[in-house]
Tab-separated table of N, CA and C in Angstrom:
chain	number	residue	atom	x	y	z
G	10	MET	N	-10.559	-17.667	6.174
G	10	MET	CA	-9.298	-17.377	5.544
G	10	MET	C	-8.270	-17.091	6.609
G	11	SER	N	-7.058	-17.499	6.343
G	11	SER	CA	-5.995	-17.318	7.313
G	11	SER	C	-4.751	-16.773	6.632
G	12	ILE	N	-4.180	-15.748	7.228
G	12	ILE	CA	-2.893	-15.220	6.772
G	12	ILE	C	-1.963	-15.197	7.969
G	13	THR	N	-0.801	-15.781	7.794
G	13	THR	CA	0.235	-15.745	8.811
G	13	THR	C	1.386	-14.927	8.256
G	14	LEU	N	1.757	-13.868	8.966
G	14	LEU	CA	2.868	-13.016	8.557
G	14	LEU	C	4.108	-13.434	9.339
G	15	LEU	N	5.219	-13.603	8.616
G	15	LEU	CA	6.437	-14.135	9.224
G	15	LEU	C	7.636	-13.241	8.952
G	16	ASN	N	8.555	-13.215	9.897
G	16	ASN	CA	9.883	-12.635	9.734
G	16	ASN	C	10.877	-13.737	10.060
G	17	PRO	N	11.304	-14.515	9.062
G	17	PRO	CA	12.190	-15.653	9.320
G	17	PRO	C	13.545	-15.226	9.883
G	18	GLU	N	14.096	-16.077	10.739
G	18	GLU	CA	15.459	-15.866	11.222
G	18	GLU	C	16.374	-15.852	10.005
G	19	GLY	N	17.366	-14.990	10.022
G	19	GLY	CA	18.291	-14.885	8.911
G	19	GLY	C	17.919	-13.792	7.925
G	20	LEU	N	16.721	-13.190	8.073
G	20	LEU	CA	16.311	-12.050	7.263
G	20	LEU	C	16.132	-10.853	8.184
G	21	PRO	N	16.349	-9.645	7.679
G	21	PRO	CA	16.197	-8.473	8.547
G	21	PRO	C	14.749	-8.277	8.987
G	22	LYS	N	14.606	-7.761	10.197
G	22	LYS	CA	13.282	-7.429	10.732
G	22	LYS	C	12.975	-5.986	10.351
G	23	ILE	N	11.936	-5.793	9.540
G	23	ILE	CA	11.541	-4.473	9.069
G	23	ILE	C	10.247	-4.088	9.789
G	24	ASP	N	10.202	-2.917	10.382
G	24	ASP	CA	9.040	-2.512	11.167
G	24	ASP	C	7.761	-2.378	10.350
G	25	VAL	N	7.854	-1.901	9.121
G	25	VAL	CA	6.652	-1.541	8.376
G	25	VAL	C	6.086	-2.664	7.516
G	26	TYR	N	6.759	-3.808	7.452
G	26	TYR	CA	6.206	-4.969	6.749
G	26	TYR	C	6.884	-6.230	7.231
G	27	ARG	N	6.288	-7.365	6.901
G	27	ARG	CA	6.863	-8.672	7.203
G	27	ARG	C	7.456	-9.243	5.926
G	28	GLN	N	8.411	-10.138	6.065
G	28	GLN	CA	9.112	-10.684	4.912
G	28	GLN	C	8.279	-11.710	4.141
G	29	VAL	N	7.398	-12.422	4.827
G	29	VAL	CA	6.664	-13.532	4.214
G	29	VAL	C	5.216	-13.507	4.675
G	30	SER	N	4.298	-13.855	3.769
G	30	SER	CA	2.929	-14.124	4.185
G	30	SER	C	2.539	-15.493	3.647
G	31	VAL	N	1.856	-16.239	4.496
G	31	VAL	CA	1.336	-17.550	4.120
G	31	VAL	C	-0.177	-17.444	4.215
G	32	ALA	N	-0.865	-17.696	3.098
G	32	ALA	CA	-2.311	-17.483	3.048
G	32	ALA	C	-3.030	-18.752	2.625
G	33	SER	N	-4.193	-18.929	3.214
G	33	SER	CA	-5.091	-19.979	2.745
G	33	SER	C	-6.459	-19.343	2.566
G	34	GLY	N	-7.136	-19.732	1.523
G	34	GLY	CA	-8.438	-19.173	1.219
G	34	GLY	C	-8.870	-19.692	-0.138
G	35	THR	N	-9.978	-19.189	-0.620
G	35	THR	CA	-10.501	-19.712	-1.878
G	35	THR	C	-10.613	-18.669	-2.976
G	36	ARG	N	-10.483	-17.375	-2.633
G	36	ARG	CA	-10.605	-16.332	-3.648
G	36	ARG	C	-9.389	-15.418	-3.605
G	37	LEU	N	-8.821	-15.174	-4.776
G	37	LEU	CA	-7.743	-14.202	-4.890
G	37	LEU	C	-8.336	-12.886	-5.342
G	38	VAL	N	-7.873	-11.797	-4.737
G	38	VAL	CA	-8.323	-10.460	-5.104
G	38	VAL	C	-7.089	-9.669	-5.527
G	39	PHE	N	-7.120	-9.148	-6.734
G	39	PHE	CA	-6.029	-8.333	-7.262
G	39	PHE	C	-6.548	-6.912	-7.424
G	40	VAL	N	-5.996	-5.998	-6.646
G	40	VAL	CA	-6.423	-4.605	-6.699
G	40	VAL	C	-5.471	-3.841	-7.616
G	41	ALA	N	-6.023	-3.218	-8.640
G	41	ALA	CA	-5.222	-2.411	-9.555
G	41	ALA	C	-4.480	-1.333	-8.784
G	42	GLY	N	-3.376	-0.888	-9.335
G	42	GLY	CA	-2.627	0.183	-8.701
G	42	GLY	C	-3.524	1.378	-8.426
G	43	GLN	N	-3.555	1.783	-7.164
G	43	GLN	CA	-4.392	2.907	-6.755
G	43	GLN	C	-3.537	4.151	-6.608
G	44	VAL	N	-3.992	5.235	-7.224
G	44	VAL	CA	-3.318	6.524	-7.109
G	44	VAL	C	-4.153	7.420	-6.200
G	45	SER	N	-3.734	8.654	-6.070
G	45	SER	CA	-4.367	9.536	-5.074
G	45	SER	C	-5.585	10.282	-5.625
G	46	TRP	N	-6.429	9.587	-6.363
G	46	TRP	CA	-7.684	10.176	-6.821
G	46	TRP	C	-8.758	10.019	-5.761
G	47	ASP	N	-9.618	11.015	-5.659
G	47	ASP	CA	-10.817	10.865	-4.845
G	47	ASP	C	-11.895	10.208	-5.717
G	48	ALA	N	-13.098	10.074	-5.193
G	48	ALA	CA	-14.173	9.381	-5.912
G	48	ALA	C	-14.554	10.078	-7.216
G	49	GLU	N	-14.264	11.371	-7.327
G	49	GLU	CA	-14.592	12.114	-8.544
G	49	GLU	C	-13.416	12.180	-9.518
G	50	GLY	N	-12.314	11.500	-9.206
G	50	GLY	CA	-11.162	11.496	-10.096
G	50	GLY	C	-10.249	12.702	-9.963
G	51	ARG	N	-10.379	13.433	-8.848
G	51	ARG	CA	-9.496	14.577	-8.595
G	51	ARG	C	-8.304	14.113	-7.762
G	52	THR	N	-7.123	14.630	-8.076
G	52	THR	CA	-5.920	14.279	-7.332
G	52	THR	C	-5.972	14.895	-5.939
G	53	VAL	N	-5.754	14.080	-4.933
G	53	VAL	CA	-5.680	14.515	-3.539
G	53	VAL	C	-4.202	14.714	-3.193
G	54	GLY	N	-3.877	15.819	-2.560
G	54	GLY	CA	-2.519	16.035	-2.064
G	54	GLY	C	-1.488	16.334	-3.135
G	55	GLU	N	-1.831	17.148	-4.096
G	55	GLU	CA	-0.879	17.472	-5.163
G	55	GLU	C	0.436	17.978	-4.566
G	56	GLY	N	1.535	17.323	-4.919
G	56	GLY	CA	2.857	17.701	-4.428
G	56	GLY	C	3.184	17.225	-3.027
G	57	ASP	N	2.284	16.515	-2.363
G	57	ASP	CA	2.444	16.081	-0.970
G	57	ASP	C	2.471	14.557	-0.922
G	58	LEU	N	3.659	13.978	-0.801
G	58	LEU	CA	3.797	12.519	-0.833
G	58	LEU	C	2.992	11.848	0.271
G	59	ALA	N	3.055	12.363	1.495
G	59	ALA	CA	2.321	11.736	2.604
G	59	ALA	C	0.818	11.720	2.331
G	60	ALA	N	0.272	12.822	1.852
G	60	ALA	CA	-1.167	12.888	1.561
G	60	ALA	C	-1.541	11.928	0.443
G	61	GLN	N	-0.675	11.808	-0.557
G	61	GLN	CA	-0.981	10.902	-1.654
G	61	GLN	C	-0.886	9.441	-1.224
G	62	VAL	N	0.093	9.106	-0.404
G	62	VAL	CA	0.194	7.739	0.116
G	62	VAL	C	-1.060	7.404	0.918
G	63	GLU	N	-1.470	8.331	1.780
G	63	GLU	CA	-2.682	8.123	2.574
G	63	GLU	C	-3.878	7.828	1.672
G	64	GLN	N	-4.080	8.641	0.638
G	64	GLN	CA	-5.218	8.444	-0.253
G	64	GLN	C	-5.110	7.120	-1.004
G	65	CYS	N	-3.918	6.758	-1.433
G	65	CYS	CA	-3.738	5.472	-2.125
G	65	CYS	C	-4.156	4.317	-1.224
G	66	TYR	N	-3.708	4.331	0.020
G	66	TYR	CA	-4.056	3.252	0.953
G	66	TYR	C	-5.554	3.250	1.240
G	67	LEU	N	-6.151	4.431	1.377
G	67	LEU	CA	-7.600	4.492	1.582
G	67	LEU	C	-8.331	3.922	0.367
G	68	ASN	N	-7.835	4.215	-0.832
G	68	ASN	CA	-8.451	3.670	-2.042
G	68	ASN	C	-8.308	2.151	-2.103
G	69	VAL	N	-7.148	1.640	-1.720
G	69	VAL	CA	-6.980	0.181	-1.654
G	69	VAL	C	-7.986	-0.395	-0.659
G	70	GLY	N	-8.146	0.251	0.489
G	70	GLY	CA	-9.117	-0.205	1.481
G	70	GLY	C	-10.533	-0.227	0.918
G	71	THR	N	-10.892	0.795	0.148
G	71	THR	CA	-12.216	0.840	-0.483
G	71	THR	C	-12.393	-0.305	-1.463
G	72	ALA	N	-11.380	-0.554	-2.281
G	72	ALA	CA	-11.446	-1.642	-3.260
G	72	ALA	C	-11.575	-2.994	-2.565
G	73	LEU	N	-10.799	-3.192	-1.518
G	73	LEU	CA	-10.867	-4.460	-0.780
G	73	LEU	C	-12.242	-4.656	-0.139
G	74	ALA	N	-12.795	-3.596	0.422
G	74	ALA	CA	-14.115	-3.680	1.044
G	74	ALA	C	-15.171	-4.094	0.028
G	75	GLU	N	-15.085	-3.562	-1.186
G	75	GLU	CA	-16.044	-3.923	-2.235
G	75	GLU	C	-15.986	-5.416	-2.550
G	76	ALA	N	-14.794	-6.000	-2.406
G	76	ALA	CA	-14.622	-7.435	-2.661
G	76	ALA	C	-14.936	-8.274	-1.430
G	77	GLY	N	-15.280	-7.615	-0.321
G	77	GLY	CA	-15.594	-8.339	0.913
G	77	GLY	C	-14.397	-8.540	1.818
G	78	GLY	N	-13.333	-7.758	1.620
G	78	GLY	CA	-12.124	-7.931	2.413
G	78	GLY	C	-11.659	-6.639	3.051
G	79	SER	N	-10.446	-6.699	3.598
G	79	SER	CA	-9.813	-5.547	4.224
G	79	SER	C	-8.301	-5.736	4.136
G	80	PHE	N	-7.568	-4.797	4.702
G	80	PHE	CA	-6.114	-4.940	4.724
G	80	PHE	C	-5.680	-6.192	5.481
G	81	ASP	N	-6.515	-6.707	6.359
G	81	ASP	CA	-6.184	-7.952	7.064
G	81	ASP	C	-6.071	-9.132	6.109
G	82	ASP	N	-6.601	-9.007	4.906
G	82	ASP	CA	-6.579	-10.078	3.914
G	82	ASP	C	-5.466	-9.914	2.878
G	83	VAL	N	-4.714	-8.832	2.963
G	83	VAL	CA	-3.676	-8.549	1.967
G	83	VAL	C	-2.457	-9.432	2.222
G	84	VAL	N	-1.996	-10.077	1.137
G	84	VAL	CA	-0.808	-10.919	1.236
G	84	VAL	C	0.406	-10.275	0.591
G	85	LYS	N	0.208	-9.210	-0.215
G	85	LYS	CA	1.343	-8.563	-0.876
G	85	LYS	C	0.941	-7.169	-1.347
G	86	LEU	N	1.814	-6.204	-1.101
G	86	LEU	CA	1.661	-4.838	-1.600
G	86	LEU	C	2.848	-4.495	-2.493
G	87	ASN	N	2.575	-3.744	-3.543
G	87	ASN	CA	3.622	-3.126	-4.356
G	87	ASN	C	3.386	-1.627	-4.328
G	88	VAL	N	4.422	-0.880	-3.988
G	88	VAL	CA	4.328	0.572	-3.884
G	88	VAL	C	5.323	1.171	-4.872
G	89	HIS	N	4.819	2.007	-5.770
G	89	HIS	CA	5.641	2.666	-6.778
G	89	HIS	C	5.691	4.157	-6.452
G	90	VAL	N	6.897	4.697	-6.271
G	90	VAL	CA	7.048	6.107	-5.902
G	90	VAL	C	7.913	6.805	-6.948
G	91	VAL	N	7.408	7.921	-7.452
G	91	VAL	CA	8.138	8.707	-8.445
G	91	VAL	C	9.369	9.339	-7.792
G	92	ASP	N	10.495	9.224	-8.471
G	92	ASP	CA	11.760	9.826	-8.031
G	92	ASP	C	12.113	9.462	-6.586
G	93	TRP	N	11.986	8.192	-6.255
G	93	TRP	CA	12.240	7.725	-4.891
G	93	TRP	C	13.690	7.955	-4.480
G	94	THR	N	13.852	8.451	-3.260
G	94	THR	CA	15.138	8.485	-2.566
G	94	THR	C	14.855	8.140	-1.107
G	95	PRO	N	15.806	7.503	-0.420
G	95	PRO	CA	15.560	7.081	0.963
G	95	PRO	C	15.157	8.204	1.913
G	96	ASP	N	15.540	9.441	1.631
G	96	ASP	CA	15.175	10.543	2.528
G	96	ASP	C	13.675	10.844	2.493
G	97	ARG	N	12.942	10.230	1.561
G	97	ARG	CA	11.488	10.421	1.485
G	97	ARG	C	10.726	9.408	2.348
G	98	MET	N	11.457	8.477	2.975
G	98	MET	CA	10.814	7.438	3.781
G	98	MET	C	9.910	8.009	4.878
G	99	PRO	N	10.306	9.047	5.618
G	99	PRO	CA	9.393	9.564	6.648
G	99	PRO	C	8.041	10.007	6.083
G	100	GLN	N	8.022	10.602	4.891
G	100	GLN	CA	6.756	11.015	4.273
G	100	GLN	C	5.918	9.793	3.913
G	101	LEU	N	6.563	8.781	3.368
G	101	LEU	CA	5.858	7.545	3.024
G	101	LEU	C	5.238	6.923	4.273
G	102	LEU	N	6.028	6.808	5.326
G	102	LEU	CA	5.541	6.201	6.568
G	102	LEU	C	4.435	7.033	7.213
G	103	GLU	N	4.526	8.357	7.109
G	103	GLU	CA	3.470	9.228	7.649
G	103	GLU	C	2.147	8.961	6.934
G	104	GLY	N	2.180	8.859	5.622
G	104	GLY	CA	0.964	8.583	4.860
G	104	GLY	C	0.373	7.231	5.211
G	105	ILE	N	1.220	6.219	5.344
G	105	ILE	CA	0.745	4.887	5.722
G	105	ILE	C	0.124	4.936	7.113
G	106	SER	N	0.784	5.619	8.033
G	106	SER	CA	0.289	5.719	9.404
G	106	SER	C	-1.075	6.404	9.469
G	107	ARG	N	-1.233	7.480	8.728
G	107	ARG	CA	-2.523	8.195	8.734
G	107	ARG	C	-3.631	7.323	8.150
G	108	ALA	N	-3.339	6.620	7.059
G	108	ALA	CA	-4.346	5.734	6.458
G	108	ALA	C	-4.672	4.590	7.405
G	109	ALA	N	-3.654	4.018	8.031
G	109	ALA	CA	-3.877	2.905	8.959
G	109	ALA	C	-4.784	3.328	10.106
G	110	ALA	N	-4.585	4.533	10.619
G	110	ALA	CA	-5.429	5.033	11.711
G	110	ALA	C	-6.873	5.179	11.249
G	111	LYS	N	-7.068	5.705	10.047
G	111	LYS	CA	-8.432	5.873	9.531
G	111	LYS	C	-9.094	4.531	9.243
G	112	LEU	N	-8.303	3.564	8.777
G	112	LEU	CA	-8.852	2.246	8.430
G	112	LEU	C	-8.937	1.309	9.636
G	113	GLY	N	-8.254	1.665	10.715
G	113	GLY	CA	-8.249	0.819	11.903
G	113	GLY	C	-7.480	-0.478	11.709
G	114	VAL	N	-6.389	-0.409	10.938
G	114	VAL	CA	-5.591	-1.605	10.649
G	114	VAL	C	-4.105	-1.294	10.814
G	115	THR	N	-3.312	-2.348	10.795
G	115	THR	CA	-1.864	-2.225	10.737
G	115	THR	C	-1.416	-2.928	9.468
G	116	PRO	N	-1.257	-2.182	8.368
G	116	PRO	CA	-0.939	-2.823	7.088
G	116	PRO	C	0.533	-3.199	6.980
G	117	VAL	N	0.871	-4.453	7.353
G	117	VAL	CA	2.266	-4.883	7.338
G	117	VAL	C	2.515	-6.158	6.526
G	118	PRO	N	1.744	-6.405	5.452
G	118	PRO	CA	2.062	-7.577	4.644
G	118	PRO	C	3.387	-7.358	3.920
G	119	PRO	N	3.953	-8.423	3.345
G	119	PRO	CA	5.145	-8.219	2.526
G	119	PRO	C	4.885	-7.126	1.491
G	120	ALA	N	5.909	-6.302	1.285
G	120	ALA	CA	5.752	-5.170	0.375
G	120	ALA	C	7.023	-4.975	-0.437
G	121	THR	N	6.832	-4.469	-1.633
G	121	THR	CA	7.949	-4.088	-2.484
G	121	THR	C	7.815	-2.607	-2.784
G	122	LEU	N	8.882	-1.851	-2.554
G	122	LEU	CA	8.919	-0.423	-2.828
G	122	LEU	C	9.800	-0.211	-4.053
G	123	LEU	N	9.215	0.388	-5.084
G	123	LEU	CA	9.925	0.618	-6.336
G	123	LEU	C	9.971	2.098	-6.667
G	124	GLY	N	11.133	2.597	-6.984
G	124	GLY	CA	11.259	3.942	-7.501
G	124	GLY	C	11.005	3.923	-8.999
G	125	VAL	N	10.192	4.843	-9.466
G	125	VAL	CA	9.844	4.900	-10.894
G	125	VAL	C	10.068	6.316	-11.413
G	126	ALA	N	10.211	6.431	-12.726
G	126	ALA	CA	10.421	7.740	-13.343
G	126	ALA	C	9.139	8.555	-13.394
G	127	ALA	N	8.010	7.892	-13.635
G	127	ALA	CA	6.735	8.603	-13.767
G	127	ALA	C	5.593	7.621	-13.589
G	128	LEU	N	4.404	8.168	-13.332
G	128	LEU	CA	3.179	7.370	-13.262
G	128	LEU	C	2.227	7.867	-14.351
G	129	ASP	N	0.943	7.560	-14.203
G	129	ASP	CA	-0.035	7.836	-15.264
G	129	ASP	C	-0.197	9.308	-15.608
G	130	VAL	N	-0.165	10.172	-14.617
G	130	VAL	CA	-0.242	11.616	-14.848
G	130	VAL	C	0.828	12.300	-13.988
G	131	PRO	N	1.309	13.465	-14.385
G	131	PRO	CA	2.398	14.119	-13.658
G	131	PRO	C	2.085	14.433	-12.192
G	132	ASP	N	0.814	14.638	-11.839
G	132	ASP	CA	0.460	14.977	-10.456
G	132	ASP	C	0.616	13.811	-9.488
G	133	HIS	N	0.624	12.583	-9.976
G	133	HIS	CA	0.678	11.413	-9.102
G	133	HIS	C	2.108	11.070	-8.728
G	134	LEU	N	2.336	10.997	-7.424
G	134	LEU	CA	3.659	10.699	-6.884
G	134	LEU	C	3.805	9.257	-6.453
G	135	VAL	N	2.682	8.551	-6.258
G	135	VAL	CA	2.729	7.192	-5.719
G	135	VAL	C	1.559	6.383	-6.251
G	136	GLU	N	1.769	5.074	-6.363
G	136	GLU	CA	0.720	4.137	-6.758
G	136	GLU	C	0.906	2.877	-5.922
G	137	VAL	N	-0.203	2.343	-5.398
G	137	VAL	CA	-0.152	1.174	-4.522
G	137	VAL	C	-1.085	0.099	-5.075
G	138	GLU	N	-0.549	-1.098	-5.282
G	138	GLU	CA	-1.376	-2.221	-5.708
G	138	GLU	C	-1.304	-3.315	-4.657
G	139	ALA	N	-2.383	-4.113	-4.570
G	139	ALA	CA	-2.490	-5.118	-3.520
G	139	ALA	C	-3.002	-6.438	-4.069
G	140	THR	N	-2.563	-7.501	-3.431
G	140	THR	CA	-3.102	-8.837	-3.671
G	140	THR	C	-3.624	-9.347	-2.330
G	141	ALA	N	-4.847	-9.870	-2.326
G	141	ALA	CA	-5.464	-10.372	-1.103
G	141	ALA	C	-6.002	-11.776	-1.336
G	142	VAL	N	-6.199	-12.496	-0.260
G	142	VAL	CA	-6.810	-13.825	-0.306
G	142	VAL	C	-8.002	-13.830	0.655
G	143	LEU	N	-9.161	-14.228	0.129
G	143	LEU	CA	-10.401	-14.284	0.919
G	143	LEU	C	-10.953	-15.693	0.902
G	144	ASP	N	-11.786	-16.001	1.887
G	144	ASP	CA	-12.499	-17.276	1.878
G	144	ASP	C	-13.553	-17.277	0.803
């Protein structure tokens, strides 16, 4: 499987993701939106956006591993954050950075960040879903 991440001329260069991914492979993997639950269904990092982002990314990594993949196979991420404002970006990036260090990856596929009014339960501040392509 091959994924090429691109930042085309004429589009802004964003440090935390690339604008385009081109993938070839034979299996599509769609990971449901992951929230900050641990394996027992307890919320990790209540009230702490960075901790919840970290747990969401770790959960995505776990789901991808079960399918035989990793963040290296992700072609698109969608991130939903409750009551998003741009001043929360450092917390979001901190959580991504901590998860990336634990996973040993640099998760920079194309991504969409959406501010939402609420998620499944009041304790959840963020939800991350992924699409991957595997051989």
